[in-house]
PDB file of C-alpha atoms and ligand atoms in Angstrom:
ATOM      1  CA  MET J 195     -41.771  31.476  -8.771  1.00 48.00           C
ATOM      2  CA  SER J 196     -43.398  32.275  -5.347  1.00 51.00           C
ATOM      3  CA  ASP J 197     -42.225  34.847  -2.881  1.00 52.00           C
ATOM      4  CA  THR J 198     -41.279  32.248  -0.646  1.00 63.00           C
ATOM      5  CA  ALA J 199     -39.637  29.771  -3.230  1.00 69.00           C
ATOM      6  CA  LYS J 200     -35.838  29.418  -2.424  1.00 71.00           C
ATOM      7  CA  PRO J 201     -33.290  29.596  -5.437  1.00 70.00           C
ATOM      8  CA  VAL J 202     -31.733  26.590  -6.596  1.00 87.00           C
ATOM      9  CA  LEU J 203     -28.132  26.826  -5.279  1.00 95.00           C
ATOM     10  CA  SER J 204     -25.416  25.106  -7.654  1.00 96.00           C
ATOM     11  CA  PHE J 205     -22.122  25.153  -8.550  1.00 97.00           C
ATOM     12  CA  SER J 206     -20.336  23.766 -11.486  1.00 97.00           C
ATOM     13  CA  LEU J 207     -18.453  20.166 -11.697  1.00 97.00           C
ATOM     14  CA  ASP J 208     -16.556  19.352 -14.892  1.00 97.00           C
ATOM     15  CA  GLY J 209     -18.476  22.002 -16.564  1.00 97.00           C
ATOM     16  CA  LYS J 210     -22.054  20.658 -15.509  1.00 97.00           C
ATOM     17  CA  ASP J 211     -24.491  22.451 -13.258  1.00 96.00           C
ATOM     18  CA  LEU J 212     -24.649  20.768  -9.824  1.00 97.00           C
ATOM     19  CA  PRO J 213     -27.144  21.667  -6.914  1.00 96.00           C
ATOM     20  CA  PHE J 214     -26.421  21.328  -3.709  1.00 97.00           C
ATOM     21  CA  THR J 215     -27.972  22.464  -0.470  1.00 96.00           C
ATOM     22  CA  PRO J 216     -26.367  24.447   2.277  1.00 95.00           C
ATOM     23  CA  GLY J 217     -24.081  22.386   4.467  1.00 96.00           C
ATOM     24  CA  GLU J 218     -23.137  19.760   1.803  1.00 96.00           C
ATOM     25  CA  THR J 219     -19.718  19.180   0.691  1.00 97.00           C
ATOM     26  CA  ILE J 220     -18.502  18.901  -3.043  1.00 98.00           C
ATOM     27  CA  LEU J 221     -18.544  14.999  -2.797  1.00 97.00           C
ATOM     28  CA  GLN J 222     -21.887  14.761  -0.974  1.00 97.00           C
ATOM     29  CA  ALA J 223     -23.695  17.067  -3.544  1.00 97.00           C
ATOM     30  CA  ALA J 224     -22.106  15.010  -6.326  1.00 97.00           C
ATOM     31  CA  THR J 225     -22.879  11.500  -4.956  1.00 95.00           C
ATOM     32  CA  ARG J 226     -26.580  12.563  -4.531  1.00 94.00           C
ATOM     33  CA  ALA J 227     -27.116  13.571  -8.062  1.00 94.00           C
ATOM     34  CA  GLY J 228     -25.040  10.160  -9.364  1.00 93.00           C
ATOM     35  CA  ARG J 229     -21.784  11.851 -10.185  1.00 95.00           C
ATOM     36  CA  TYR J 230     -18.972   9.879  -9.376  1.00 95.00           C
ATOM     37  CA  ILE J 231     -15.842  11.596  -7.660  1.00 97.00           C
ATOM     38  CA  PRO J 232     -13.142   8.822  -6.633  1.00 97.00           C
ATOM     39  CA  HIS J 233     -12.809   8.230  -3.259  1.00 97.00           C
ATOM     40  CA  LEU J 234     -11.974   5.543  -0.307  1.00 97.00           C
ATOM     41  CA  CYS J 235     -12.077   6.673   3.314  1.00 96.00           C
ATOM     42  CA  TRP J 236     -15.072   8.556   2.728  1.00 96.00           C
ATOM     43  CA  HIS J 237     -18.823   6.925   3.641  1.00 95.00           C
ATOM     44  CA  PRO J 238     -21.899   8.403   3.805  1.00 93.00           C
ATOM     45  CA  ASP J 239     -22.701   7.366   7.209  1.00 93.00           C
ATOM     46  CA  PHE J 240     -19.733   9.153   8.816  1.00 94.00           C
ATOM     47  CA  VAL J 241     -18.238  12.445   9.168  1.00 92.00           C
ATOM     48  CA  ALA J 242     -15.677  12.786   6.360  1.00 93.00           C
ATOM     49  CA  HIS J 243     -12.075  11.886   7.618  1.00 88.00           C
ATOM     50  CA  GLY J 244      -9.858  13.719   4.746  1.00 92.00           C
ATOM     51  CA  SER J 245      -7.143  11.097   4.633  1.00 92.00           C
ATOM     52  CA  CYS J 246      -6.667   9.287   1.420  1.00 95.00           C
ATOM     53  CA  ARG J 247      -7.047  12.374  -0.694  1.00 96.00           C
ATOM     54  CA  LEU J 248      -8.211  10.130  -3.670  1.00 97.00           C
ATOM     55  CA  CYS J 249     -11.196  12.721  -3.962  1.00 98.00           C
ATOM     56  CA  SER J 250      -9.128  15.492  -4.563  1.00 98.00           C
ATOM     57  CA  VAL J 251     -10.422  17.941  -6.947  1.00 98.00           C
ATOM     58  CA  LYS J 252      -9.193  21.557  -8.498  1.00 98.00           C
ATOM     59  CA  LEU J 253     -10.986  24.456  -7.104  1.00 96.00           C
ATOM     60  CA  ASN J 254      -9.474  27.908  -8.474  1.00 87.00           C
ATOM     61  CA  GLY J 255      -6.440  26.020  -9.362  1.00 88.00           C
ATOM     62  CA  ARG J 256      -5.517  24.370  -6.268  1.00 93.00           C
ATOM     63  CA  LEU J 257      -6.099  20.816  -5.095  1.00 96.00           C
ATOM     64  CA  VAL J 258      -9.011  20.340  -2.087  1.00 97.00           C
ATOM     65  CA  SER J 259     -10.788  17.341  -0.835  1.00 98.00           C
ATOM     66  CA  ALA J 260     -14.338  17.118  -2.065  1.00 98.00           C
ATOM     67  CA  CYS J 261     -15.319  15.266   0.962  1.00 98.00           C
ATOM     68  CA  THR J 262     -14.222  18.054   3.257  1.00 97.00           C
ATOM     69  CA  GLN J 263     -14.949  21.432   1.087  1.00 98.00           C
ATOM     70  CA  LEU J 264     -18.188  22.557   1.638  1.00 97.00           C
ATOM     71  CA  ALA J 265     -20.059  23.284  -1.744  1.00 97.00           C
ATOM     72  CA  SER J 266     -20.939  26.922  -2.224  1.00 96.00           C
ATOM     73  CA  ALA J 267     -22.702  28.997  -4.853  1.00 96.00           C
ATOM     74  CA  GLY J 268     -20.589  29.449  -8.369  1.00 94.00           C
ATOM     75  CA  LEU J 269     -17.947  27.514  -7.477  1.00 96.00           C
ATOM     76  CA  GLU J 270     -16.126  26.077 -10.710  1.00 97.00           C
ATOM     77  CA  VAL J 271     -14.786  22.730  -9.510  1.00 98.00           C
ATOM     78  CA  GLU J 272     -12.712  20.257 -11.800  1.00 98.00           C
ATOM     79  CA  SER J 273     -12.586  16.591 -11.247  1.00 98.00           C
ATOM     80  CA  ASP J 274     -12.434  13.896 -14.566  1.00 97.00           C
ATOM     81  CA  THR J 275      -9.285  15.662 -15.958  1.00 97.00           C
ATOM     82  CA  ASP J 276      -6.386  13.768 -17.230  1.00 97.00           C
ATOM     83  CA  GLU J 277      -4.482  15.487 -14.830  1.00 97.00           C
ATOM     84  CA  ILE J 278      -6.293  14.780 -11.727  1.00 98.00           C
ATOM     85  CA  ASN J 279      -6.799  11.221 -12.698  1.00 97.00           C
ATOM     86  CA  ALA J 280      -3.003  10.621 -13.378  1.00 97.00           C
ATOM     87  CA  GLN J 281      -2.613  11.765  -9.661  1.00 97.00           C
ATOM     88  CA  ARG J 282      -5.354   9.501  -8.552  1.00 98.00           C
ATOM     89  CA  LYS J 283      -3.654   6.792 -10.446  1.00 98.00           C
ATOM     90  CA  THR J 284      -0.457   7.157  -8.439  1.00 98.00           C
ATOM     91  CA  LEU J 285      -1.994   7.445  -5.092  1.00 97.00           C
ATOM     92  CA  LEU J 286      -3.641   3.984  -6.115  1.00 98.00           C
ATOM     93  CA  GLN J 287      -0.324   2.626  -6.760  1.00 98.00           C
ATOM     94  CA  MET J 288       1.181   3.606  -4.016  1.00 96.00           C
ATOM     95  CA  LEU J 289      -1.588   2.058  -1.622  1.00 96.00           C
ATOM     96  CA  PHE J 290      -1.604  -1.120  -3.677  1.00 97.00           C
ATOM     97  CA  VAL J 291       2.247  -1.448  -3.235  1.00 96.00           C
ATOM     98  CA  GLU J 292       2.577  -0.449   0.614  1.00 94.00           C
ATOM     99  CA  GLY J 293       0.421  -3.313   1.528  1.00 94.00           C
ATOM    100  CA  ASN J 294      -0.142  -7.124   0.077  1.00 95.00           C
ATOM    101  CA  HIS J 295      -3.269  -7.114  -2.062  1.00 95.00           C
ATOM    102  CA  PHE J 296      -3.026 -10.247  -4.226  1.00 91.00           C
ATOM    103  CA  CYS J 297      -6.398  -9.467  -5.686  1.00 92.00           C
ATOM    104  CA  PRO J 298      -6.928 -12.979  -7.604  1.00 89.00           C
ATOM    105  CA  SER J 299      -7.010 -14.987  -4.143  1.00 89.00           C
ATOM    106  CA  CYS J 300      -8.622 -12.480  -2.143  1.00 93.00           C
ATOM    107  CA  GLU J 301     -12.254 -13.395  -1.218  1.00 92.00           C
ATOM    108  CA  LYS J 302     -13.426  -9.551  -1.423  1.00 95.00           C
ATOM    109  CA  SER J 303     -12.616  -9.279  -4.987  1.00 94.00           C
ATOM    110  CA  GLY J 304     -15.345  -7.790  -7.067  1.00 94.00           C
ATOM    111  CA  HIS J 305     -16.730  -6.304  -3.475  1.00 94.00           C
ATOM    112  CA  CYS J 306     -13.530  -4.230  -3.140  1.00 96.00           C
ATOM    113  CA  LEU J 307     -13.699  -0.607  -3.342  1.00 96.00           C
ATOM    114  CA  LEU J 308      -9.650  -0.232  -3.863  1.00 97.00           C
ATOM    115  CA  GLN J 309      -9.700  -2.852  -6.727  1.00 96.00           C
ATOM    116  CA  ALA J 310     -12.904  -1.171  -8.198  1.00 96.00           C
ATOM    117  CA  THR J 311     -11.459   2.349  -8.245  1.00 97.00           C
ATOM    118  CA  ALA J 312      -8.524   1.156  -9.652  1.00 96.00           C
ATOM    119  CA  TYR J 313     -10.177  -0.560 -12.640  1.00 95.00           C
ATOM    120  CA  GLN J 314     -12.259   3.000 -12.757  1.00 95.00           C
ATOM    121  CA  ILE J 315      -8.916   4.985 -12.866  1.00 95.00           C
ATOM    122  CA  GLY J 316      -7.111   2.622 -15.395  1.00 94.00           C
ATOM    123  CA  MET J 317      -4.571   1.369 -13.190  1.00 94.00           C
ATOM    124  CA  GLU J 318      -3.068  -1.461 -15.078  1.00 91.00           C
ATOM    125  CA  GLY J 319       0.005  -2.192 -12.631  1.00 90.00           C
ATOM    126  CA  PRO J 320       1.711  -1.162  -9.556  1.00 91.00           C
ATOM    127  CA  HIS J 321       4.583   0.923 -11.329  1.00 95.00           C
ATOM    128  CA  PHE J 322       6.384   1.249  -7.940  1.00 94.00           C
ATOM    129  CA  GLU J 323       8.403  -1.762  -6.501  1.00 95.00           C
ATOM    130  CA  GLU J 324       6.190  -3.399  -3.800  1.00 93.00           C
ATOM    131  CA  PHE J 325       7.396  -3.241  -0.100  1.00 92.00           C
ATOM    132  CA  TYR J 326       5.569  -6.649   0.953  1.00 94.00           C
ATOM    133  CA  PRO J 327       5.208  -5.619   4.505  1.00 92.00           C
ATOM    134  CA  ASP J 328       5.209  -8.320   7.058  1.00 92.00           C
ATOM    135  CA  ARG J 329       1.451  -8.007   8.534  1.00 93.00           C
ATOM    136  CA  PRO J 330      -0.216 -10.497  10.446  1.00 94.00           C
ATOM    137  CA  VAL J 331      -3.527 -12.585   9.687  1.00 97.00           C
ATOM    138  CA  ASP J 332      -5.885 -12.825  13.043  1.00 98.00           C
ATOM    139  CA  ALA J 333      -7.937 -15.931  12.621  1.00 98.00           C
ATOM    140  CA  SER J 334      -8.849 -15.934  16.489  1.00 98.00           C
ATOM    141  CA  HIS J 335     -12.386 -14.470  16.277  1.00 98.00           C
ATOM    142  CA  PRO J 336     -15.313 -17.386  15.880  1.00 98.00           C
ATOM    143  CA  ASP J 337     -17.035 -15.259  13.238  1.00 98.00           C
ATOM    144  CA  ILE J 338     -14.588 -13.044  11.699  1.00 98.00           C
ATOM    145  CA  LEU J 339     -11.427 -12.765   9.994  1.00 97.00           C
ATOM    146  CA  LEU J 340      -8.952 -10.175   9.985  1.00 98.00           C
ATOM    147  CA  ASP J 341      -6.333  -9.779   7.111  1.00 97.00           C
ATOM    148  CA  LEU J 342      -4.208  -6.775   7.759  1.00 97.00           C
ATOM    149  CA  ASN J 343      -2.244  -7.433   4.475  1.00 96.00           C
ATOM    150  CA  ARG J 344      -4.953  -5.415   2.837  1.00 97.00           C
ATOM    151  CA  CYS J 345      -5.727  -2.574   5.247  1.00 97.00           C
ATOM    152  CA  ILE J 346      -5.517   0.832   3.764  1.00 97.00           C
ATOM    153  CA  LEU J 347      -6.087   2.888   7.026  1.00 96.00           C
ATOM    154  CA  CYS J 348      -9.034   4.573   6.130  1.00 96.00           C
ATOM    155  CA  GLU J 349     -10.356   4.255   9.650  1.00 96.00           C
ATOM    156  CA  LEU J 350     -13.855   3.446   8.791  1.00 97.00           C
ATOM    157  CA  CYS J 351     -13.584   0.328  11.114  1.00 98.00           C
ATOM    158  CA  VAL J 352     -12.341   2.724  13.882  1.00 97.00           C
ATOM    159  CA  ARG J 353     -15.183   5.089  13.286  1.00 97.00           C
ATOM    160  CA  ALA J 354     -17.966   2.541  13.066  1.00 97.00           C
ATOM    161  CA  SER J 355     -16.786   0.640  16.027  1.00 98.00           C
ATOM    162  CA  ARG J 356     -16.620   3.835  18.092  1.00 97.00           C
ATOM    163  CA  GLU J 357     -19.567   5.873  16.723  1.00 96.00           C
ATOM    164  CA  LEU J 358     -21.995   3.111  15.868  1.00 97.00           C
ATOM    165  CA  ASP J 359     -21.107   0.224  17.861  1.00 98.00           C
ATOM    166  CA  GLY J 360     -20.079   2.006  21.002  1.00 97.00           C
ATOM    167  CA  LYS J 361     -17.095  -0.467  21.289  1.00 97.00           C
ATOM    168  CA  ASN J 362     -13.692   0.941  20.337  1.00 96.00           C
ATOM    169  CA  VAL J 363     -12.608  -2.313  19.004  1.00 98.00           C
ATOM    170  CA  PHE J 364     -10.141  -0.814  16.572  1.00 98.00           C
ATOM    171  CA  ALA J 365      -7.434   2.023  16.540  1.00 97.00           C
ATOM    172  CA  ILE J 366      -4.418   3.201  14.204  1.00 96.00           C
ATOM    173  CA  GLY J 367      -1.213   3.213  15.839  1.00 94.00           C
ATOM    174  CA  GLY J 368       2.396   4.172  14.677  1.00 91.00           C
ATOM    175  CA  HIS J 369       3.363   7.059  12.157  1.00 89.00           C
ATOM    176  CA  GLY J 370       3.904   7.435   8.581  1.00 85.00           C
ATOM    177  CA  ILE J 371       4.771   3.883   6.657  1.00 83.00           C
ATOM    178  CA  ALA J 372       4.914   2.392  10.280  1.00 86.00           C
ATOM    179  CA  SER J 373       1.108   2.998  10.682  1.00 91.00           C
ATOM    180  CA  HIS J 374      -1.220   0.054  11.264  1.00 94.00           C
ATOM    181  CA  LEU J 375      -4.421  -1.032  12.538  1.00 97.00           C
ATOM    182  CA  LEU J 376      -4.727  -1.899  16.142  1.00 97.00           C
ATOM    183  CA  VAL J 377      -7.042  -4.281  18.035  1.00 98.00           C
ATOM    184  CA  ASN J 378      -8.211  -3.076  21.109  1.00 96.00           C
ATOM    185  CA  SER J 379      -7.132  -5.942  23.594  1.00 97.00           C
ATOM    186  CA  VAL J 380      -4.570  -7.054  26.060  1.00 96.00           C
ATOM    187  CA  SER J 381      -3.412  -9.844  23.824  1.00 97.00           C
ATOM    188  CA  GLY J 382      -4.184  -7.851  20.423  1.00 96.00           C
ATOM    189  CA  ARG J 383      -6.132 -10.642  19.232  1.00 97.00           C
ATOM    190  CA  LEU J 384      -9.702  -9.734  17.765  1.00 98.00           C
ATOM    191  CA  ALA J 385     -11.356 -12.867  19.822  1.00 98.00           C
ATOM    192  CA  ASP J 386     -10.530 -10.855  23.045  1.00 98.00           C
ATOM    193  CA  THR J 387     -12.708  -8.131  22.268  1.00 98.00           C
ATOM    194  CA  ASP J 388     -16.271  -7.836  22.583  1.00 97.00           C
ATOM    195  CA  MET J 389     -16.661  -7.335  18.648  1.00 98.00           C
ATOM    196  CA  SER J 390     -19.608  -9.310  17.191  1.00 97.00           C
ATOM    197  CA  LEU J 391     -20.608 -10.238  13.828  1.00 97.00           C
ATOM    198  CA  GLN J 392     -23.597  -8.098  14.025  1.00 97.00           C
ATOM    199  CA  ASP J 393     -21.428  -4.776  14.866  1.00 98.00           C
ATOM    200  CA  ARG J 394     -21.294  -2.454  11.727  1.00 97.00           C
ATOM    201  CA  ALA J 395     -17.373  -2.612  12.103  1.00 98.00           C
ATOM    202  CA  ALA J 396     -17.952  -6.202  10.818  1.00 97.00           C
ATOM    203  CA  THR J 397     -18.951  -5.047   7.534  1.00 95.00           C
ATOM    204  CA  ILE J 398     -17.688  -1.468   6.981  1.00 97.00           C
ATOM    205  CA  CYS J 399     -14.200  -2.291   5.270  1.00 97.00           C
ATOM    206  CA  PRO J 400     -13.977  -1.246   1.896  1.00 96.00           C
ATOM    207  CA  VAL J 401     -11.432  -3.684   1.089  1.00 97.00           C
ATOM    208  CA  GLY J 402     -10.684  -7.377   2.364  1.00 96.00           C
ATOM    209  CA  VAL J 403      -9.376  -6.603   6.021  1.00 98.00           C
ATOM    210  CA  ILE J 404     -12.290  -7.269   8.254  1.00 98.00           C
ATOM    211  CA  LEU J 405     -14.237 -10.487   6.960  1.00 96.00           C
ATOM    212  CA  PRO J 406     -17.117 -12.428   8.240  1.00 95.00           C
ATOM    213  CA  LYS J 407     -16.262 -16.109   8.240  1.00 96.00           C
ATOM    214  CA  ARG J 408     -17.997 -18.760   6.127  1.00 92.00           C
ATOM    215  CA  ARG J 409     -19.485 -16.196   3.621  1.00 88.00           C
ATOM    216  CA  GLY J 410     -16.440 -15.542   1.108  1.00 85.00           C
ATOM    217  CA  PHE J 411     -17.991 -16.992  -1.811  1.00 86.00           C
ATOM    218  CA  ALA J 412     -21.780 -16.758  -1.307  1.00 89.00           C
ATOM    219  CA  VAL J 413     -21.799 -14.603  -4.048  1.00 91.00           C
ATOM    220  CA  PRO J 414     -19.773 -16.088  -6.953  1.00 90.00           C
ATOM    221  CA  ILE J 415     -16.954 -14.759  -8.523  1.00 88.00           C
ATOM    222  CA  GLY J 416     -18.087 -12.990 -11.896  1.00 89.00           C
ATOM    223  CA  GLN J 417     -21.708 -11.716 -10.061  1.00 91.00           C
ATOM    224  CA  ARG J 418     -20.368  -9.695  -7.479  1.00 92.00           C
ATOM    225  CA  ARG J 419     -21.129  -5.960  -7.147  1.00 90.00           C
ATOM    226  CA  PHE J 420     -18.544  -4.325  -8.951  1.00 91.00           C
ATOM    227  CA  ASP J 421     -18.283  -7.039 -11.492  1.00 89.00           C
ATOM    228  CA  LEU J 422     -21.911  -6.405 -12.679  1.00 89.00           C
ATOM    229  CA  GLN J 423     -21.583  -2.512 -12.736  1.00 87.00           C
ATOM    230  CA  PRO J 424     -18.495  -0.234 -13.135  1.00 84.00           C
ATOM    231  CA  LEU J 425     -18.060   1.734  -9.816  1.00 88.00           C
ATOM    232  CA  ALA J 426     -19.107   5.100 -11.358  1.00 84.00           C
ATOM    233  CA  GLN J 427     -22.439   3.715 -11.878  1.00 82.00           C
ATOM    234  CA  HIS J 428     -23.081   2.546  -8.194  1.00 76.00           C
ATOM    235  CA  ALA J 429     -24.885   4.246  -5.713  1.00 62.00           C
ATOM    236  CA  PRO J 430     -23.306   5.219  -2.624  1.00 61.00           C
ATOM    237  CA  GLU J 431     -21.391   2.685  -0.580  1.00 56.00           C
ATOM    238  CA  ASP J 432     -23.678   0.026   1.189  1.00 48.00           C
ATOM    239  CA  GLY J 433     -20.318  -1.308   2.831  1.00 41.00           C
ATOM    240  CA  SER J 434     -20.849  -4.700   0.891  1.00 40.00           C
TER     241      SER J 434
HETATM  242 FE1  LIG V 740     -10.337   0.676   6.605  1.00 81.63          FE
HETATM  243 FE2  LIG V 740     -10.536  -2.000   6.782  1.00 81.63          FE
HETATM  244 FE3  LIG V 740      -8.410  -1.101   7.318  1.00 81.63          FE
HETATM  245 FE4  LIG V 740     -10.384  -0.627   8.738  1.00 81.63          FE
HETATM  246  S1  LIG V 740      -9.260  -2.665   8.402  1.00 81.63           S
HETATM  247  S2  LIG V 740      -8.766   0.891   8.427  1.00 81.63           S
HETATM  248  S3  LIG V 740     -11.884  -0.237   7.360  1.00 81.63           S
HETATM  249  S4  LIG V 740      -9.199  -1.075   5.229  1.00 81.63           S
HETATM  250 FE1  LIG V 741     -11.714  12.829   0.590  1.00 81.63          FE
HETATM  251 FE2  LIG V 741     -10.727  10.208   1.386  1.00 81.63          FE
HETATM  252  S1  LIG V 741     -12.485  10.181   0.213  1.00 81.63           S
HETATM  253  S2  LIG V 741      -9.929  12.088   1.288  1.00 81.63           S
END
């Protein structure tokens, strides 16, 4: 090694060495190395939000969010354990019953991060009683459908619209179980915003809320992203 060569920094994830560069979070380092840690509200194009808690990993015996916790040399991180995956399964089950997720009739099926994560974690049913909340569908926009039944409040559309599109089309309103996605127009209708199909917010939704119209079945069921390859083998999200 030359005098100027930098040492390779690494930490341990599930007993295997994982190199990282200073400033990277545990999730960023894992994703770059092709190591899967479940997550829903994190996306590589945005600063971590830390709200879904699905990426929780164990560090020195306590749970931390892998999307917000910076990596540092010598950490011993546990992620793929029965205990942590059981907690993730419970979180997923709660997300499913809080909304209305009828996967067989959803055009995002096979492209949906929530559905793919549930398969990955081995969730076989909702376990809890369904809430069946009354949520609207907004078909007012000529090019984009909004089906709020499926919203998991990850705020990716809020961040995409604000940070990349410069528009602020979406916001989260309410508290606790009453939290919901808001459309920023006087009428509350998407048609009365300046949102367009070219916006990043139009394609960022990891579930089937924000859907470009007339494209739903361009890729047949059975040939979609997560139909072809399990989630854990995928590259970082592309928002599809
Ligand atoms: Fe997340 Fe989609 Fe809900 Fe926006 S509409 S908060 S992207 S789930
Ligand atoms: Fe880390 Fe959601 S992905 S909290």
